[in-house]
Amino acid sequence: MKFEYAPAPESTAIVSIKPSYGLFIGGEFVEGASAFKTINPASEEVLAEVSEASKEDVDRAVEAARAAFAKWSKLPGSERAKYLFRIARIIQERSRELAVLESLDNGKPIKESRDVDVPLVAAHFFYYAGWADKLEYAGFGPNPRPLGVAAQVIPWNFPLLMLAWKIAPALACGNTVVLKPAETTPLTALLFAEICQQADLPAGVVNIVTGAGATGAALVEHPGVNKVAFTGSTEVGRRIARAVAGTKKKVTLELGGKAANLIFDDAPLDQAVEGVVNGIFFNQGHVCCAGSRLLVQESVYDAVLEKLKRRMATLRVGDPLDKNTDIGAINSAEQLQRIRTLSDIGEEEGAQRWSPPCELPEHGFWFAPTIFTGVTQAHRIAREEIFGPVLSVLTFRTPAEAVEKANNTPYGLSAGIWTEKGSRILSIADKLRAGVVWANTFNKFDPTSPFGGYKESGYGREGGRHGLEAYLDVSH
Amino acid sequence: MTSRIEVRKTLKLYIGGAFPRSESGRTFEVDGHNAALASRKDARDAVLAARAAFGKWTGATAYNRGQILYRAAEMGESRGVGASDVDRLVWYAGWADKIAQVIGNANPVAGPYFNLSSPEPTGVVGVIGPSDLVEAIASVIVTGNTCVVVTPRAVEAVFLAEVFATSDLPGGVVNILTGYPKEVGPWLASHDDVNALDLSGLDDAELAKSLEEAASDTLKRVLRPLPVTGMQRMTAFLETKTVWHPKGV
């Protein structure tokens, strides 16, 4: 039986997007050197014009953050906490507005921005607010001090959530920040700047500079910053690690991944398939910890594949603002091209490609949910991060082979295990070289739970008590 | 009466539990001895040995690792290792089965999930020019890492290698290359199978910077040449793994 769905679009009336935005420096919006446009990836329509920060603009932002640091770092933790609680509350109050704006600028389904991203953002500020006056209990010595000015560069896949992961712990620890959102998704960060104003956060504690790679490079290489936090590609992460060599800048990098999702023959298959679908198609697969390699035990391969295809055929691709949409728009033309190129390479290298019948909108950037079978470990689609709704399916016979294949990657961000056997979960979880292991679940996030990778997926942790260390000087 | 002629010791490398000469055939003079001078090939052999030893060492129980480090302290005491070094080995031995309790966490996530964060060793650590050999090695291996050490202090290093070689420490967990950090360090910094660099003892800022730059290609964890406590030394070479599982009946 096939259900027809009537359109159920979320209204955009709640958001008022300005025609143009300046940089947020020293508590005010100021004009940048030049400007660029940000578009709605679901329609290719221009949403707003945004300032592009030059090297001089970055200088101004770092100076503003430095000036604010003197007072902010001396403020009692209990007072800093109250500003963060206030911000958390305003995010809750304006949550629908933030969700709609995030879906407009990013292309993600409203049900994800509304039910996952924005609630996690508020929760993250709420969690770290409570740490601000308890840092001496965090296990990093009796007198943990802030580092100073934090340079933070974030990606376009979870714009507001990544902002929260960066700004909340930094401010709780007494640092001030200059944050650069991704060039394709600057709008929720600029709305967050308004929220800082509404919270009466002291000027210069949070500064937002919009721009592309050059702005980000100027920021992380700025001699006036004490801390660099980056989430994004492994390639850029390497450049940052090189750029900060020989300095005293503390660095945390959260980079790419190629997570394996292991299904054993005793797994509850319907549940596992649901987890696999969530693992790779959540947020259009624009997730660094996406379960992009499915490893299935041979004896259940046929059953898993049949269930997977059946489930994929029910996924609804289209208008991100429609409340029934499962898969929204690909974030940019550039990313769509990368997904297409790697998928074509998958076919050329001999893997079999399959997508359910799926009508894609005429305008905007779209890619149907796709799986590849007959994939070997040597295939580029099994080695490289595609960052799109594309799943590579491989098989294994023994638990040892599953572990060997799962770990056969320079990445080590996350992994999944599906089996009913508890002792197997614990044993496999011990052997997987990954920072987050989801057993009989996938893509779960929480402010109390540390997140970050092994190997070339980066270093340092965000979230939880562990996430404080990245923003504290613990040398005393 | 003639005085007894002393039996001298040949100072060799320590790789995979054995004491080979440098494959290069080279030596350098240290305190009147001709010590083996480690080469690029020796560094690669040492990384292979360290990688091969990693699985077994990280899979050993924390209790067992603590026992072996304590055994190294016993061996050090009887072989005349300095008192402070022996005491340091005892201190680190005790950490083996406590560090996970001190820096791990049960995380109270907002949902019906079990969620636990535990430390795990980073892997193979290159220790370049340590200022304190015992401190450097003990802090790296107690948590389950294996290491390749580069030091010009050959007499002290070989003495220490003999202590580890007689402490039931599996071969390959500690590998010691006597030689020049400037010559051997870059091979470890650029080696794909080295996960981290300890540069904390290096007194050459330029060399430290160039090694950190080379390490960026494979995103190695780098401990810079800055003052550091024992706890920070241990945590610098630990990863945090967080495991989730739903709760239900």
CSV table of C-alpha atoms in Angstrom, one decimal, chain A residues 70 220 431-432:
chain,number,residue,atom,x,y,z
A,70,ALA,CA,40.2,41.1,30.4
A,220,VAL,CA,43.5,30.6,12.8
A,431,LYS,CA,38.6,-3.3,19.3
A,432,LEU,CA,37.1,-0.6,17.1
